[in-house]
PDB file of C-alpha atoms in Angstrom:
ATOM      1  CA  UNK A  24       0.000   0.000   0.000  1.00  0.00           C
ATOM      2  CA  UNK A  25       1.423   3.380  -0.932  1.00  0.00           C
ATOM      3  CA  UNK A  26       1.486   6.313   1.374  1.00  0.00           C
ATOM      4  CA  UNK A  27       2.719   7.740   4.626  1.00  0.00           C
ATOM      5  CA  UNK A  28       2.676   5.822   7.874  1.00  0.00           C
ATOM      6  CA  UNK A  29       3.110   7.235  11.339  1.00  0.00           C
ATOM      7  CA  UNK A  30       3.528   5.238  14.488  1.00  0.00           C
ATOM      8  CA  UNK A  31       2.401   4.944  17.113  1.00  0.00           C
ATOM      9  CA  UNK A  32      -1.097   6.387  16.738  1.00  0.00           C
ATOM     10  CA  UNK A  33      -1.220   7.275  20.450  1.00  0.00           C
ATOM     11  CA  UNK A  34       1.782   7.872  22.693  1.00  0.00           C
ATOM     12  CA  UNK A  35       1.971   8.626  26.367  1.00  0.00           C
ATOM     13  CA  UNK A  36       5.087  10.052  27.940  1.00  0.00           C
ATOM     14  CA  UNK A  37       6.139  10.857  31.432  1.00  0.00           C
ATOM     15  CA  UNK A  38       7.621  14.252  32.073  1.00  0.00           C
ATOM     16  CA  UNK A  39      11.378  14.277  31.556  1.00  0.00           C
ATOM     17  CA  UNK A  40      11.392  11.487  28.976  1.00  0.00           C
ATOM     18  CA  UNK A  41      12.424  11.716  25.367  1.00  0.00           C
ATOM     19  CA  UNK A  42      10.163  10.015  22.833  1.00  0.00           C
ATOM     20  CA  UNK A  43      10.564   9.347  19.140  1.00  0.00           C
ATOM     21  CA  UNK A  44       7.734   9.490  16.617  1.00  0.00           C
ATOM     22  CA  UNK A  45       8.113   7.483  13.455  1.00  0.00           C
ATOM     23  CA  UNK A  46       7.286   8.653   9.936  1.00  0.00           C
ATOM     24  CA  UNK A  47       7.821   6.428   6.909  1.00  0.00           C
ATOM     25  CA  UNK A  48       6.851   6.963   3.265  1.00  0.00           C
ATOM     26  CA  UNK A  49       7.001   4.933   0.084  1.00  0.00           C
ATOM     27  CA  UNK A  50       5.902   7.707  -2.259  1.00  0.00           C
ATOM     28  CA  UNK A  51       9.493   8.445  -3.306  1.00  0.00           C
ATOM     29  CA  UNK A  52       9.043  12.100  -2.355  1.00  0.00           C
ATOM     30  CA  UNK A  53      12.236  13.990  -1.557  1.00  0.00           C
ATOM     31  CA  UNK A  54      10.764  16.461   0.910  1.00  0.00           C
ATOM     32  CA  UNK A  55       9.422  15.570   4.335  1.00  0.00           C
ATOM     33  CA  UNK A  56       7.981  17.718   7.123  1.00  0.00           C
ATOM     34  CA  UNK A  57       6.854  17.621  10.720  1.00  0.00           C
ATOM     35  CA  UNK A  58       3.991  19.742  11.994  1.00  0.00           C
ATOM     36  CA  UNK A  59       2.404  20.235  15.357  1.00  0.00           C
ATOM     37  CA  UNK A  60      -1.321  20.850  15.786  1.00  0.00           C
ATOM     38  CA  UNK A  61      -2.868  22.125  19.015  1.00  0.00           C
ATOM     39  CA  UNK A  62      -6.626  22.020  19.683  1.00  0.00           C
ATOM     40  CA  UNK A  63      -8.570  24.555  17.622  1.00  0.00           C
ATOM     41  CA  UNK A  64      -5.486  25.743  15.788  1.00  0.00           C
ATOM     42  CA  UNK A  65      -3.826  25.334  12.447  1.00  0.00           C
ATOM     43  CA  UNK A  66      -0.567  23.524  11.865  1.00  0.00           C
ATOM     44  CA  UNK A  67       2.838  24.847  12.788  1.00  0.00           C
ATOM     45  CA  UNK A  68       6.056  23.687  11.156  1.00  0.00           C
ATOM     46  CA  UNK A  69       8.644  22.011  13.388  1.00  0.00           C
ATOM     47  CA  UNK A  70      11.288  20.730  10.963  1.00  0.00           C
ATOM     48  CA  UNK A  71      11.606  19.966   7.291  1.00  0.00           C
ATOM     49  CA  UNK A  72      14.003  18.064   5.074  1.00  0.00           C
ATOM     50  CA  UNK A  73      14.427  18.397   1.353  1.00  0.00           C
ATOM     51  CA  UNK A  74      17.041  15.688   0.847  1.00  0.00           C
ATOM     52  CA  UNK A  75      18.717  12.882   2.760  1.00  0.00           C
ATOM     53  CA  UNK A  76      21.173  13.976   5.439  1.00  0.00           C
ATOM     54  CA  UNK A  77      19.876  17.531   5.402  1.00  0.00           C
ATOM     55  CA  UNK A  78      17.144  19.172   7.455  1.00  0.00           C
ATOM     56  CA  UNK A  79      16.158  22.670   8.536  1.00  0.00           C
ATOM     57  CA  UNK A  80      14.384  24.175  11.530  1.00  0.00           C
ATOM     58  CA  UNK A  81      10.858  25.400  11.113  1.00  0.00           C
ATOM     59  CA  UNK A  82       9.013  27.925  13.250  1.00  0.00           C
ATOM     60  CA  UNK A  83       8.869  25.932  16.490  1.00  0.00           C
ATOM     61  CA  UNK A  84      11.943  23.655  16.492  1.00  0.00           C
ATOM     62  CA  UNK A  85      12.970  24.229  20.114  1.00  0.00           C
ATOM     63  CA  UNK A  86      12.759  21.015  22.128  1.00  0.00           C
ATOM     64  CA  UNK A  87      12.618  18.803  19.044  1.00  0.00           C
ATOM     65  CA  UNK A  88      15.219  16.970  16.961  1.00  0.00           C
ATOM     66  CA  UNK A  89      15.107  15.008  13.695  1.00  0.00           C
ATOM     67  CA  UNK A  90      17.269  12.874  11.456  1.00  0.00           C
ATOM     68  CA  UNK A  91      17.065  11.980   7.783  1.00  0.00           C
ATOM     69  CA  UNK A  92      19.380   9.043   7.169  1.00  0.00           C
ATOM     70  CA  UNK A  93      17.297   7.596   4.373  1.00  0.00           C
ATOM     71  CA  UNK A  94      14.742   8.968   1.961  1.00  0.00           C
ATOM     72  CA  UNK A  95      11.870   6.930   3.328  1.00  0.00           C
ATOM     73  CA  UNK A  96      12.193   7.884   6.974  1.00  0.00           C
ATOM     74  CA  UNK A  97      12.058  11.125   8.970  1.00  0.00           C
ATOM     75  CA  UNK A  98      11.745  10.403  12.717  1.00  0.00           C
ATOM     76  CA  UNK A  99      10.989  13.179  15.194  1.00  0.00           C
ATOM     77  CA  UNK A 100      12.294  13.122  18.768  1.00  0.00           C
ATOM     78  CA  UNK A 101      10.448  15.153  21.352  1.00  0.00           C
ATOM     79  CA  UNK A 102      12.974  15.910  24.049  1.00  0.00           C
ATOM     80  CA  UNK A 103      12.487  16.757  27.689  1.00  0.00           C
ATOM     81  CA  UNK A 104      13.361  20.351  26.768  1.00  0.00           C
ATOM     82  CA  UNK A 105      10.014  20.732  25.017  1.00  0.00           C
ATOM     83  CA  UNK A 106       7.943  22.454  27.673  1.00  0.00           C
ATOM     84  CA  UNK A 107       4.469  21.640  26.409  1.00  0.00           C
ATOM     85  CA  UNK A 108       4.676  18.579  24.154  1.00  0.00           C
ATOM     86  CA  UNK A 109       1.070  17.391  24.408  1.00  0.00           C
ATOM     87  CA  UNK A 110      -0.278  17.803  20.873  1.00  0.00           C
ATOM     88  CA  UNK A 111      -1.151  16.075  17.626  1.00  0.00           C
ATOM     89  CA  UNK A 112       1.891  15.551  15.391  1.00  0.00           C
ATOM     90  CA  UNK A 113       1.578  15.259  11.632  1.00  0.00           C
ATOM     91  CA  UNK A 114       4.213  14.170   9.187  1.00  0.00           C
ATOM     92  CA  UNK A 115       3.995  15.164   5.527  1.00  0.00           C
ATOM     93  CA  UNK A 116       5.810  14.571   2.279  1.00  0.00           C
ATOM     94  CA  UNK A 117       6.103  17.058  -0.536  1.00  0.00           C
ATOM     95  CA  UNK A 118       5.926  16.919  -4.305  1.00  0.00           C
ATOM     96  CA  UNK A 119       5.806  19.991  -6.564  1.00  0.00           C
ATOM     97  CA  UNK A 120       4.687  22.427  -3.885  1.00  0.00           C
ATOM     98  CA  UNK A 121       1.934  20.144  -2.608  1.00  0.00           C
ATOM     99  CA  UNK A 122       2.197  18.411   0.751  1.00  0.00           C
ATOM    100  CA  UNK A 123       0.561  15.111   1.617  1.00  0.00           C
ATOM    101  CA  UNK A 124      -0.057  14.147   5.201  1.00  0.00           C
ATOM    102  CA  UNK A 125       0.159  11.016   7.281  1.00  0.00           C
ATOM    103  CA  UNK A 126      -2.460   9.894   9.828  1.00  0.00           C
ATOM    104  CA  UNK A 127      -0.748  11.581  12.777  1.00  0.00           C
ATOM    105  CA  UNK A 128       0.441  10.676  16.267  1.00  0.00           C
ATOM    106  CA  UNK A 129      -1.308  12.001  19.353  1.00  0.00           C
ATOM    107  CA  UNK A 130       1.224  12.588  22.129  1.00  0.00           C
ATOM    108  CA  UNK A 131       0.111  13.059  25.710  1.00  0.00           C
ATOM    109  CA  UNK A 132       2.439  13.912  28.556  1.00  0.00           C
ATOM    110  CA  UNK A 133       1.318  12.487  31.881  1.00  0.00           C
TER     111      UNK A 133
ATOM    112  CA  UNK B  13       3.750  38.903   6.420  1.00  0.00           C
ATOM    113  CA  UNK B  14       1.749  36.101   4.905  1.00  0.00           C
ATOM    114  CA  UNK B  15      -1.459  35.246   6.680  1.00  0.00           C
ATOM    115  CA  UNK B  16      -4.546  33.103   6.155  1.00  0.00           C
ATOM    116  CA  UNK B  17      -7.830  33.938   7.852  1.00  0.00           C
ATOM    117  CA  UNK B  18     -10.763  31.579   8.158  1.00  0.00           C
ATOM    118  CA  UNK B  19     -13.280  33.703   9.986  1.00  0.00           C
ATOM    119  CA  UNK B  20     -15.841  30.938  10.449  1.00  0.00           C
ATOM    120  CA  UNK B  21     -14.822  28.835  13.420  1.00  0.00           C
ATOM    121  CA  UNK B  22     -17.765  26.444  13.220  1.00  0.00           C
ATOM    122  CA  UNK B  23     -20.605  25.923  10.782  1.00  0.00           C
ATOM    123  CA  UNK B  24     -23.589  23.670  11.336  1.00  0.00           C
ATOM    124  CA  UNK B  25     -25.917  22.678   8.501  1.00  0.00           C
ATOM    125  CA  UNK B  26     -28.547  20.086   7.758  1.00  0.00           C
ATOM    126  CA  UNK B  27     -27.870  17.486   5.115  1.00  0.00           C
ATOM    127  CA  UNK B  28     -28.468  18.618   1.516  1.00  0.00           C
ATOM    128  CA  UNK B  29     -27.857  22.273   2.336  1.00  0.00           C
ATOM    129  CA  UNK B  30     -25.163  24.113   0.401  1.00  0.00           C
ATOM    130  CA  UNK B  31     -22.368  25.584   2.508  1.00  0.00           C
ATOM    131  CA  UNK B  32     -19.508  27.974   1.735  1.00  0.00           C
ATOM    132  CA  UNK B  33     -16.302  28.099   3.732  1.00  0.00           C
ATOM    133  CA  UNK B  34     -14.495  31.410   3.523  1.00  0.00           C
ATOM    134  CA  UNK B  35     -10.752  31.925   3.202  1.00  0.00           C
ATOM    135  CA  UNK B  36      -8.990  35.283   2.978  1.00  0.00           C
ATOM    136  CA  UNK B  37      -5.238  35.532   2.570  1.00  0.00           C
ATOM    137  CA  UNK B  38      -2.504  38.155   2.689  1.00  0.00           C
ATOM    138  CA  UNK B  39       0.728  37.975   0.738  1.00  0.00           C
ATOM    139  CA  UNK B  40       3.191  40.282  -0.984  1.00  0.00           C
ATOM    140  CA  UNK B  41       4.311  37.578  -3.374  1.00  0.00           C
ATOM    141  CA  UNK B  42       3.075  37.640  -6.950  1.00  0.00           C
ATOM    142  CA  UNK B  43       3.510  33.901  -7.344  1.00  0.00           C
ATOM    143  CA  UNK B  44       1.960  31.675  -4.740  1.00  0.00           C
ATOM    144  CA  UNK B  45      -0.243  28.656  -4.269  1.00  0.00           C
ATOM    145  CA  UNK B  46      -3.434  28.237  -2.311  1.00  0.00           C
ATOM    146  CA  UNK B  47      -4.681  24.962  -0.884  1.00  0.00           C
ATOM    147  CA  UNK B  48      -7.640  23.390   0.832  1.00  0.00           C
ATOM    148  CA  UNK B  49      -7.294  20.364   3.114  1.00  0.00           C
ATOM    149  CA  UNK B  50      -9.942  18.303   4.894  1.00  0.00           C
ATOM    150  CA  UNK B  51      -9.316  16.851   8.360  1.00  0.00           C
ATOM    151  CA  UNK B  52     -11.920  14.220   9.279  1.00  0.00           C
ATOM    152  CA  UNK B  53     -12.241  12.973  12.872  1.00  0.00           C
ATOM    153  CA  UNK B  54      -9.519  10.389  12.208  1.00  0.00           C
ATOM    154  CA  UNK B  55      -7.021  13.264  12.096  1.00  0.00           C
ATOM    155  CA  UNK B  56      -5.293  12.825   8.760  1.00  0.00           C
ATOM    156  CA  UNK B  57      -5.223  15.895   6.516  1.00  0.00           C
ATOM    157  CA  UNK B  58      -6.595  15.081   3.078  1.00  0.00           C
ATOM    158  CA  UNK B  59      -5.452  17.229   0.168  1.00  0.00           C
ATOM    159  CA  UNK B  60      -8.385  18.657  -1.798  1.00  0.00           C
ATOM    160  CA  UNK B  61      -7.049  21.265  -4.193  1.00  0.00           C
ATOM    161  CA  UNK B  62      -4.069  23.425  -5.149  1.00  0.00           C
ATOM    162  CA  UNK B  63      -4.486  26.698  -7.013  1.00  0.00           C
ATOM    163  CA  UNK B  64      -1.763  28.713  -8.741  1.00  0.00           C
ATOM    164  CA  UNK B  65      -1.967  32.479  -8.263  1.00  0.00           C
ATOM    165  CA  UNK B  66      -2.032  33.019 -12.016  1.00  0.00           C
ATOM    166  CA  UNK B  67      -5.057  30.817 -12.556  1.00  0.00           C
ATOM    167  CA  UNK B  68      -8.283  32.450 -11.392  1.00  0.00           C
ATOM    168  CA  UNK B  69     -10.553  30.028 -13.136  1.00  0.00           C
ATOM    169  CA  UNK B  70     -13.060  28.496 -10.777  1.00  0.00           C
ATOM    170  CA  UNK B  71     -12.905  24.759 -10.319  1.00  0.00           C
ATOM    171  CA  UNK B  72     -15.572  22.159  -9.744  1.00  0.00           C
ATOM    172  CA  UNK B  73     -15.053  18.605  -8.606  1.00  0.00           C
ATOM    173  CA  UNK B  74     -18.281  16.744  -8.003  1.00  0.00           C
ATOM    174  CA  UNK B  75     -20.095  18.478  -5.143  1.00  0.00           C
ATOM    175  CA  UNK B  76     -17.046  20.635  -4.376  1.00  0.00           C
ATOM    176  CA  UNK B  77     -16.290  23.967  -6.010  1.00  0.00           C
ATOM    177  CA  UNK B  78     -13.721  26.674  -5.395  1.00  0.00           C
ATOM    178  CA  UNK B  79     -13.936  30.388  -6.115  1.00  0.00           C
ATOM    179  CA  UNK B  80     -10.574  32.178  -6.355  1.00  0.00           C
ATOM    180  CA  UNK B  81     -10.672  35.992  -6.539  1.00  0.00           C
ATOM    181  CA  UNK B  82      -7.352  37.821  -6.451  1.00  0.00           C
ATOM    182  CA  UNK B  83      -9.114  41.205  -6.279  1.00  0.00           C
ATOM    183  CA  UNK B  84     -10.463  40.336  -2.841  1.00  0.00           C
ATOM    184  CA  UNK B  85      -7.673  37.896  -1.849  1.00  0.00           C
ATOM    185  CA  UNK B  86     -10.190  35.166  -1.281  1.00  0.00           C
ATOM    186  CA  UNK B  87     -10.294  31.474  -2.033  1.00  0.00           C
ATOM    187  CA  UNK B  88     -13.691  30.201  -0.942  1.00  0.00           C
ATOM    188  CA  UNK B  89     -14.853  26.609  -0.905  1.00  0.00           C
ATOM    189  CA  UNK B  90     -18.455  25.537  -1.515  1.00  0.00           C
ATOM    190  CA  UNK B  91     -19.970  22.139  -0.833  1.00  0.00           C
ATOM    191  CA  UNK B  92     -23.212  21.576  -2.690  1.00  0.00           C
ATOM    192  CA  UNK B  93     -25.869  19.270  -1.230  1.00  0.00           C
ATOM    193  CA  UNK B  94     -23.808  18.547   1.877  1.00  0.00           C
ATOM    194  CA  UNK B  95     -23.658  15.062   3.357  1.00  0.00           C
ATOM    195  CA  UNK B  96     -22.874  13.749   6.810  1.00  0.00           C
ATOM    196  CA  UNK B  97     -19.530  12.456   5.502  1.00  0.00           C
ATOM    197  CA  UNK B  98     -18.524  16.051   4.803  1.00  0.00           C
ATOM    198  CA  UNK B  99     -18.327  16.693   8.548  1.00  0.00           C
ATOM    199  CA  UNK B 100     -14.713  17.620   9.238  1.00  0.00           C
ATOM    200  CA  UNK B 101     -12.372  20.501   9.883  1.00  0.00           C
ATOM    201  CA  UNK B 102     -11.350  22.269   6.693  1.00  0.00           C
ATOM    202  CA  UNK B 103      -8.082  24.173   6.404  1.00  0.00           C
ATOM    203  CA  UNK B 104      -7.110  26.769   3.863  1.00  0.00           C
ATOM    204  CA  UNK B 105      -3.370  27.242   3.329  1.00  0.00           C
ATOM    205  CA  UNK B 106      -1.028  29.564   1.440  1.00  0.00           C
ATOM    206  CA  UNK B 107       2.479  28.750   0.279  1.00  0.00           C
ATOM    207  CA  UNK B 108       5.257  31.246   0.806  1.00  0.00           C
ATOM    208  CA  UNK B 109       8.957  31.138  -0.102  1.00  0.00           C
ATOM    209  CA  UNK B 110      11.004  29.994   2.862  1.00  0.00           C
ATOM    210  CA  UNK B 111      14.687  29.312   3.302  1.00  0.00           C
ATOM    211  CA  UNK B 112      16.647  26.995   1.045  1.00  0.00           C
ATOM    212  CA  UNK B 113      14.198  27.140  -1.856  1.00  0.00           C
ATOM    213  CA  UNK B 114      11.443  25.512   0.135  1.00  0.00           C
ATOM    214  CA  UNK B 115       7.858  26.755  -0.014  1.00  0.00           C
ATOM    215  CA  UNK B 116       6.314  26.850   3.434  1.00  0.00           C
ATOM    216  CA  UNK B 117       2.615  26.346   4.037  1.00  0.00           C
ATOM    217  CA  UNK B 118       0.803  28.925   6.152  1.00  0.00           C
ATOM    218  CA  UNK B 119      -2.394  27.452   7.546  1.00  0.00           C
ATOM    219  CA  UNK B 120      -5.565  29.140   8.641  1.00  0.00           C
ATOM    220  CA  UNK B 121      -7.072  28.125  11.970  1.00  0.00           C
ATOM    221  CA  UNK B 122      -9.620  25.904  10.257  1.00  0.00           C
ATOM    222  CA  UNK B 123     -13.419  25.786  10.010  1.00  0.00           C
ATOM    223  CA  UNK B 124     -15.257  22.941  11.696  1.00  0.00           C
ATOM    224  CA  UNK B 125     -18.203  21.823   9.574  1.00  0.00           C
ATOM    225  CA  UNK B 126     -20.938  19.710  11.132  1.00  0.00           C
ATOM    226  CA  UNK B 127     -23.523  18.237   8.784  1.00  0.00           C
ATOM    227  CA  UNK B 128     -26.564  16.840  10.565  1.00  0.00           C
ATOM    228  CA  UNK B 129     -28.959  14.243   9.132  1.00  0.00           C
TER     229      UNK B 129
END
């Protein structure tokens, strides 16, 4: 099946822990993105990557880290430095100025 | 600065009614793209349409239609004969040049549409 997969669907974290959200795609798109969505709000860009081994900070990168070791994968780590990590996280891929989104991961800090 | 405004926070209609979702944008760029995405309760954003700033022709796709007017900086979305399955949050977005040749998407806050039987 083609598309974007994100795992897990739901994630619970204790304060002070780092967690990693997975994003995998088999669309052969070069660009990948991570967004954060808070209740009743639009999406905000965390990080993006246009090619393997390269990534750039978005508008709200503090407390997050990423890697892009292969084209298909763009994992996001939410570190303990992120002060308010409870949110819905969406991964996207990009082709010709259009972005396509995965199903999302809902992170809750306990 | 680029900005997208969706003034309607929530809209509630009865099935088979027509409904229009408003989107107003601000940009200083002459070349840009506008988008609409649908977010059903499952959470995934579904791409609906992309519009180039040079193409003001209206578009129709089944029960969906889009009205792009550069003179008023609006890109409105109409659902004809709404159905319960249309219930979702709808986002309008604008692309802007960002660093490194990447076009960033600026999202509006979204409009929650509830279609009741």
